[in-house]
XYZ file of C-alpha atoms in Angstrom:
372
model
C 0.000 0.000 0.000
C 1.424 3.636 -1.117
C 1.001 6.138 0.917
C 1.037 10.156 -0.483
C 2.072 12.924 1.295
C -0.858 15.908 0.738
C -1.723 19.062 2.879
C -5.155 19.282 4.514
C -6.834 22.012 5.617
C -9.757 21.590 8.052
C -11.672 24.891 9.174
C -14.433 24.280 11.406
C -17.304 26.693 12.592
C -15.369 29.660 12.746
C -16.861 32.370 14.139
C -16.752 35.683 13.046
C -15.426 36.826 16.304
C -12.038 35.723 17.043
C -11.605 33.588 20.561
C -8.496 33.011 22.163
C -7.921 29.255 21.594
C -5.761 26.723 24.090
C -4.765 23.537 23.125
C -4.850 21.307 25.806
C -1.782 19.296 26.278
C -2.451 17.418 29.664
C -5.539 15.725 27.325
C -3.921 15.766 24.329
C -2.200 12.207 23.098
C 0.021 10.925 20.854
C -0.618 6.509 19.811
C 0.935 3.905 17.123
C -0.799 1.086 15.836
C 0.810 -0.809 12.566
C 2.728 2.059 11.395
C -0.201 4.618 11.605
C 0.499 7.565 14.176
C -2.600 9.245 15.624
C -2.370 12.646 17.169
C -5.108 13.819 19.129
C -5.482 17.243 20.694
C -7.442 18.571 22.431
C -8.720 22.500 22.388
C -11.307 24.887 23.628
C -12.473 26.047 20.597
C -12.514 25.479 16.770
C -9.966 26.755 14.521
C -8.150 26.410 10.978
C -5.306 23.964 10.817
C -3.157 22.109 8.922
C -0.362 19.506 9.586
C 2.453 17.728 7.258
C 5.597 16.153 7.559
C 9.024 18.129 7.906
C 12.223 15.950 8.084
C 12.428 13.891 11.068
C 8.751 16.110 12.593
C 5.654 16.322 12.335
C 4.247 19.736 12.121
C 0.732 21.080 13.299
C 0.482 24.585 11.885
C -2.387 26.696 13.305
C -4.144 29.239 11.419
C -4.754 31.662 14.803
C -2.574 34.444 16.284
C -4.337 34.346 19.617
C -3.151 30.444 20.472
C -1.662 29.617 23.509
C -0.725 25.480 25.179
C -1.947 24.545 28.361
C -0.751 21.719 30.316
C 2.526 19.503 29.832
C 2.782 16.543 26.939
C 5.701 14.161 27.314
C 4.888 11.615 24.746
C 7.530 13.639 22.237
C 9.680 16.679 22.447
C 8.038 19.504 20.881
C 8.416 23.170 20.399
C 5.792 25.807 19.763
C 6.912 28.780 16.804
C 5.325 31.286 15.115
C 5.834 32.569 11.266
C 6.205 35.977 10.041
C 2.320 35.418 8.731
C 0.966 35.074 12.005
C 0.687 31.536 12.392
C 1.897 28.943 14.754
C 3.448 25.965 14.597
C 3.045 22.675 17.100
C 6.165 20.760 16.136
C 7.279 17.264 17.593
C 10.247 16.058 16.969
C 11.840 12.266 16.768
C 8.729 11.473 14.162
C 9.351 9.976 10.681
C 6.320 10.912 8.987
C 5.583 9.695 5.447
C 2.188 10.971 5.010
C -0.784 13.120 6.522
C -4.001 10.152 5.912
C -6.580 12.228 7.491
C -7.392 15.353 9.669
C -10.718 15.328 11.452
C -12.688 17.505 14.462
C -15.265 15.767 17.145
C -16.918 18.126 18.940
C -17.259 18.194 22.774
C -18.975 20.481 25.372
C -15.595 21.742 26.221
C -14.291 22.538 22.817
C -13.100 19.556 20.945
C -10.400 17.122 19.813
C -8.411 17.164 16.306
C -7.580 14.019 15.457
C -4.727 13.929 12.702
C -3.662 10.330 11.406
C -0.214 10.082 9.970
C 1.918 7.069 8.616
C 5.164 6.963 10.420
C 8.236 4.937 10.927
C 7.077 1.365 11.173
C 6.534 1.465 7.447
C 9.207 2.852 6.423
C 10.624 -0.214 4.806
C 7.674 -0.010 2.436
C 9.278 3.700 1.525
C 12.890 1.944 0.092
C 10.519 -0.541 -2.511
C 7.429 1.488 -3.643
C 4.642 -0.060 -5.570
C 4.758 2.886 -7.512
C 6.240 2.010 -11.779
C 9.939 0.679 -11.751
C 11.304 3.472 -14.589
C 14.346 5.058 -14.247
C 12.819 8.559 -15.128
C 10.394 10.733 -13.289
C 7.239 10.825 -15.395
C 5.458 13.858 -16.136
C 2.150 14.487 -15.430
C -0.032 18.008 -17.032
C -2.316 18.349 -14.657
C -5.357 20.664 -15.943
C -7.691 22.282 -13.754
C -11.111 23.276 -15.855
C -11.952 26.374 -16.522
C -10.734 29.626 -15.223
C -10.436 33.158 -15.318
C -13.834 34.777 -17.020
C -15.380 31.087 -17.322
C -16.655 30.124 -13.840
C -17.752 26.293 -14.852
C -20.642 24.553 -13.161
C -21.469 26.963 -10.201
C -23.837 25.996 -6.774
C -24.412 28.899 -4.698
C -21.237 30.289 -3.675
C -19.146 27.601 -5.389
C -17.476 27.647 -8.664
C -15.682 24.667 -10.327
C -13.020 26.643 -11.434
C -12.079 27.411 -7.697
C -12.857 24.016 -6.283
C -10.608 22.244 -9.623
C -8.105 24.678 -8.880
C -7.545 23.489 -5.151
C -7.260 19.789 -6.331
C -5.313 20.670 -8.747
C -2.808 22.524 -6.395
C -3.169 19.583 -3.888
C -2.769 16.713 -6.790
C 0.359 18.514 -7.701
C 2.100 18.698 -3.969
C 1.178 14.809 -3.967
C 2.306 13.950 -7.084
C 6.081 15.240 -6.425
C 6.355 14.378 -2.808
C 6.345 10.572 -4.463
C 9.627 11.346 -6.090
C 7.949 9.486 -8.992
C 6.002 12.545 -10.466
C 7.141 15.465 -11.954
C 4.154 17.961 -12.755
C 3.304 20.694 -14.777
C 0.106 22.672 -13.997
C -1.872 23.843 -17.622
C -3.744 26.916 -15.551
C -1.579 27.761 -12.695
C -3.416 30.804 -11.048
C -7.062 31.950 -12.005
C -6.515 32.728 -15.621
C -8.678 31.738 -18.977
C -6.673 29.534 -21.007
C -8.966 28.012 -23.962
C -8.848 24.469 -24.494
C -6.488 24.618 -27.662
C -3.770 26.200 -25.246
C -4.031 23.763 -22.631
C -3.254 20.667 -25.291
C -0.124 22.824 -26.554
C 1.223 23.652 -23.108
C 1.694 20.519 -22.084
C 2.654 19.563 -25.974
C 5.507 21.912 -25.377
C 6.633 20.763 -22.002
C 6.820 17.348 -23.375
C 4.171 15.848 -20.862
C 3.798 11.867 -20.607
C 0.204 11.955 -19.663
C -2.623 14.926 -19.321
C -5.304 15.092 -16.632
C -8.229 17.710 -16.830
C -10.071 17.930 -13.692
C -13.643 19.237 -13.696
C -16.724 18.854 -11.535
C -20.265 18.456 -13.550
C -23.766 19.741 -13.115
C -27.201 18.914 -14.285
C -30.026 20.698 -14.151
C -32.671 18.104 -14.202
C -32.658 14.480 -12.073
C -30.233 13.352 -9.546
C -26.503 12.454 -10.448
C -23.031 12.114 -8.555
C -19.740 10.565 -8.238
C -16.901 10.164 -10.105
C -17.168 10.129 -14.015
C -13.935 9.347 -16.247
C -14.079 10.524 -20.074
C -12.155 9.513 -23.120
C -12.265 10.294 -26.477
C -15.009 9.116 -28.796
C -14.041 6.868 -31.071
C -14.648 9.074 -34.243
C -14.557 7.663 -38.205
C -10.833 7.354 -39.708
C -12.001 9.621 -43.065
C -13.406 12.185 -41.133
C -11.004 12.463 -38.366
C -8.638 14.874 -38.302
C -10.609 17.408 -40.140
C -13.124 17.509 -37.177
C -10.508 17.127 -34.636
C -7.988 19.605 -35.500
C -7.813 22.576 -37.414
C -5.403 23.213 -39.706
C -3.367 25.618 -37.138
C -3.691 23.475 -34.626
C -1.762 20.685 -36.766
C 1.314 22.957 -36.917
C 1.220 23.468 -33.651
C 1.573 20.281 -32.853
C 3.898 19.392 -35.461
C 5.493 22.509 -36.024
C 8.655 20.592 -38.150
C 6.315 19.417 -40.416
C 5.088 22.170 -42.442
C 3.712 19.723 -45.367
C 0.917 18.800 -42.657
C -0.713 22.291 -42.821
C -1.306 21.532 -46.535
C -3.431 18.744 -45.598
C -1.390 16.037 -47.392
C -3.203 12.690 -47.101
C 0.065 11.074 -45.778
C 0.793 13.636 -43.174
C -2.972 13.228 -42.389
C -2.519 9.715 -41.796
C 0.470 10.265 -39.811
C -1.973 12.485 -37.313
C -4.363 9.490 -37.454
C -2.239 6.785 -36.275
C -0.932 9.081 -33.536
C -4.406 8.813 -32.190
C -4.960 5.401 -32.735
C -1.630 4.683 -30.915
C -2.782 7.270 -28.058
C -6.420 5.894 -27.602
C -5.822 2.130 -26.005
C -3.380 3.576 -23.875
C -6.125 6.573 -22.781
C -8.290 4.092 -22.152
C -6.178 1.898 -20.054
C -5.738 4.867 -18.164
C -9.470 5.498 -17.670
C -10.258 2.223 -17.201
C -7.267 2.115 -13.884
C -8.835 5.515 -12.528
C -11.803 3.994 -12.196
C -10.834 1.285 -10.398
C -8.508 2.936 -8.183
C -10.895 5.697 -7.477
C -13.684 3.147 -6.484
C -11.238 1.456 -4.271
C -9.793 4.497 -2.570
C -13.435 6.315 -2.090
C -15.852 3.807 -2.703
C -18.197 5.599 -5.073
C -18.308 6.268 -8.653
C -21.349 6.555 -11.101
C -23.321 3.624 -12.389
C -21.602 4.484 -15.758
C -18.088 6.126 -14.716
C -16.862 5.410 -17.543
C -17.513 7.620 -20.903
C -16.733 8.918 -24.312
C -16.922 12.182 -25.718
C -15.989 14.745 -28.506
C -14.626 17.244 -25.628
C -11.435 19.186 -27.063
C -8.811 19.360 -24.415
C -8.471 15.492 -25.139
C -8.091 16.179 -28.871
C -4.355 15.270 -28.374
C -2.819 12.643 -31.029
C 0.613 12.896 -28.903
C -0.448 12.480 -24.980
C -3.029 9.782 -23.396
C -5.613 12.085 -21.970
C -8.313 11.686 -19.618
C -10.767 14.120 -18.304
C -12.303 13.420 -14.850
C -15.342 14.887 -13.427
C -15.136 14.357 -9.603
C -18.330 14.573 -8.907
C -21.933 16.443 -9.647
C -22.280 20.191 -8.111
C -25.599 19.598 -8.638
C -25.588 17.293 -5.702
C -25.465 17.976 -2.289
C -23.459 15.503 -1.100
C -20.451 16.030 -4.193
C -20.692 19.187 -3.424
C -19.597 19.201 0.265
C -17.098 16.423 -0.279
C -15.163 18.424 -2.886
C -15.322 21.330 0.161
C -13.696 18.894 2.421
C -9.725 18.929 2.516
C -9.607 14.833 3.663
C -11.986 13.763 0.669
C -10.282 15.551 -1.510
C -7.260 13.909 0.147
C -8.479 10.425 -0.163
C -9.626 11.279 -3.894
C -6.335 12.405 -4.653
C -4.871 9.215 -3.324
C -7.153 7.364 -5.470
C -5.585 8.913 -8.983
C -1.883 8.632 -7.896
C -2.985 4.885 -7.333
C -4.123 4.347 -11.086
C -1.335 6.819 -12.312
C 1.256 4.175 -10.671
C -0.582 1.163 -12.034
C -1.033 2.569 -15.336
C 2.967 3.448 -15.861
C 3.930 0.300 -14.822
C 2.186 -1.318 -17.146
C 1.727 1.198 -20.123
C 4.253 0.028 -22.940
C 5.433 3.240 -24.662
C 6.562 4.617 -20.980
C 8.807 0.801 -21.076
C 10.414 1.655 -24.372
C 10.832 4.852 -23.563
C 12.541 3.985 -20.548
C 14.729 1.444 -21.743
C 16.145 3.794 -24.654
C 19.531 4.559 -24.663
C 19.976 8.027 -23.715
């Protein structure tokens, strides 16, 4: 089992007066079972937090100026700092922490407990032999989050899917390299518009291995949710490339092959077979998410897997998927894509079927095996 270092945010029932908060440490705990570390603390009110692994420490950083510790905790040495952006840090030392599973709050008449679950040392001999694919190179991943800038996406009240794709995408991203498997390159890095055509030749140009567009759906009518995984249709071999790709878009692509813009029935055929090379191996990706996803979450659609004439996987080069976490439309989608450890464990789920996938895809084998 791999585990994936993430960040997690959990803000609970802030008020919009600021309280003084203590944490606790004469009821606060620190336990090991099978390698999993669980840190429980306990405080007197709510606040923001987050907690990750530094080195040989594992750091609780507090999103509250007015903090103070209570109380004595001997389980660890620890230290408490603050940043120059006003927040504080809980560090204990003599921890080997691998990854952050899951941060959660139960509530109590005297405040509450956060209970953050880490993997730690006792599987650290899974960290010398990942599961993750045997190649020699890092393998880089364009990670696309939908939408941006002027184009909102499916919105529910106060939530747009640009903002929530955005946030996974920033999260996938911090996962994907702390493997040491992953490079990454992000297609929309801030909150910009960047049409569909651009986000193909970005990650064209930076040469990525696979593409991932991230979106969240909507319906107006009915009830629909979970995961959804597209591909590209399957679409006739005459009529392909002229409804695929424009004639600029070819020399993009191919920008060494000027004959292509000319339309040349050999060059055309050339684009063709790219995407009849690319397809299987899209699939085999979309087929793996799936199935990872299901197994790290436990829900997906009746039908999560689907085919479509959608643009940003018009790419004869790259094995592209597009993945629709989930249905704004409902309410339950909705508030798991709000929540920093479902988005956590959904993250999980797609580094799972991007490991499977490389080890098994055959063009990332060749390519590895190449002499240099």
């Amino acid at each position: 089992m791999k585990f994936i270092w993430y960040p997690l945010i959990l803000i609970m029932g802030l008020s919009s007066q600021l309280v003084a908060v203590e944490l606790d440490l004469s009821s606060s705990r620190l336990t090991f079972s099978g390698g999993v570390g669980q840190l429980t603390l306990s405080v007197s009110a709510p606040t923001a937090l987050t907690a990750f692994g530094d080195d040989d420490q594992l750091v609780v950083q507090i999103f509250d100026e007015k903090f103070s510790l209570v109380g004595s905790f001997e389980d660890v040495p620890f230290e408490l700092t603050h940043d120059k952006n006003g927040r504080v840090n809980f560090v204990l030392s003599g921890l080997t922490v691998f990854s952050i599973d899951q941060i959660g709050f139960n509530a109590t008449r005297r405040g509450g407990q956060y209970v953050v679950r880490f993997s730690s040392n006792s599987i650290l001999s899974d960290l010398s032999t990942p599961k993750g694919p045997s190649l020699p190179e890092r393998i880089l991943v364009a990670v696309d989050a939908g939408h941006g800038g002027r184009d909102p996406g499916a919105v529910r009240g106060e939530a747009k899917e640009k903002d929530l794709m955005r946030i996974v995408a920033e999260e996938l991203e911090v996962a994907l390299l702390s493997t040491g498997r992953y490079d990454v390159f992000l297609t929309r890095p801030g909150d910009d518009y960047v049409s569909l055509f651009e986000r193909r030749t970005r990650a064209l140009k930076q040469g990525a291995d696979i593409f991932v567009s991230l979106h969240a759906d909507a319906i107006l009518e009915g009830q629909a949710q979970g995961l959804t995984v597209y591909t590209l249709r399957r679409l006739p071999r005459l009529t392909l490339t002229d409804r695929i790709l424009s004639q600029s878009e070819i020399a993009e692509i191919f920008p060494a092959a000027t004959e292509l813009v000319q339309f040349h029935q050999a060059q055309l055929s050339l684009i063709e077979h790219g995407f009849v090379y690319t397809k299987p191996r899209s699939q085999a990706l979309a087929e793996v998410m799936v199935r990872s996803f299901s197994t790290a979450m436990g829900e997906t659609r009746d039908r999560p897997l689907l085919e479509a004439d959608l643009a940003v996987l018009k790419n004869p080069v790259i094995p592209s998927i597009l993945v629709e976490l989930g249905f704004l439309s409902n309410t339950r989608d909705l508030a798991n894509l709000q929540r920093a450890d479902w988005r956590a464990r959904a993250i999980s789920g797609i580094i799972l079927a991007l490991d499977e996938w490389a080890e098994n895809d055959p063009f990332l084998r060749t390519k590895s095996d190449t002499p240099q």
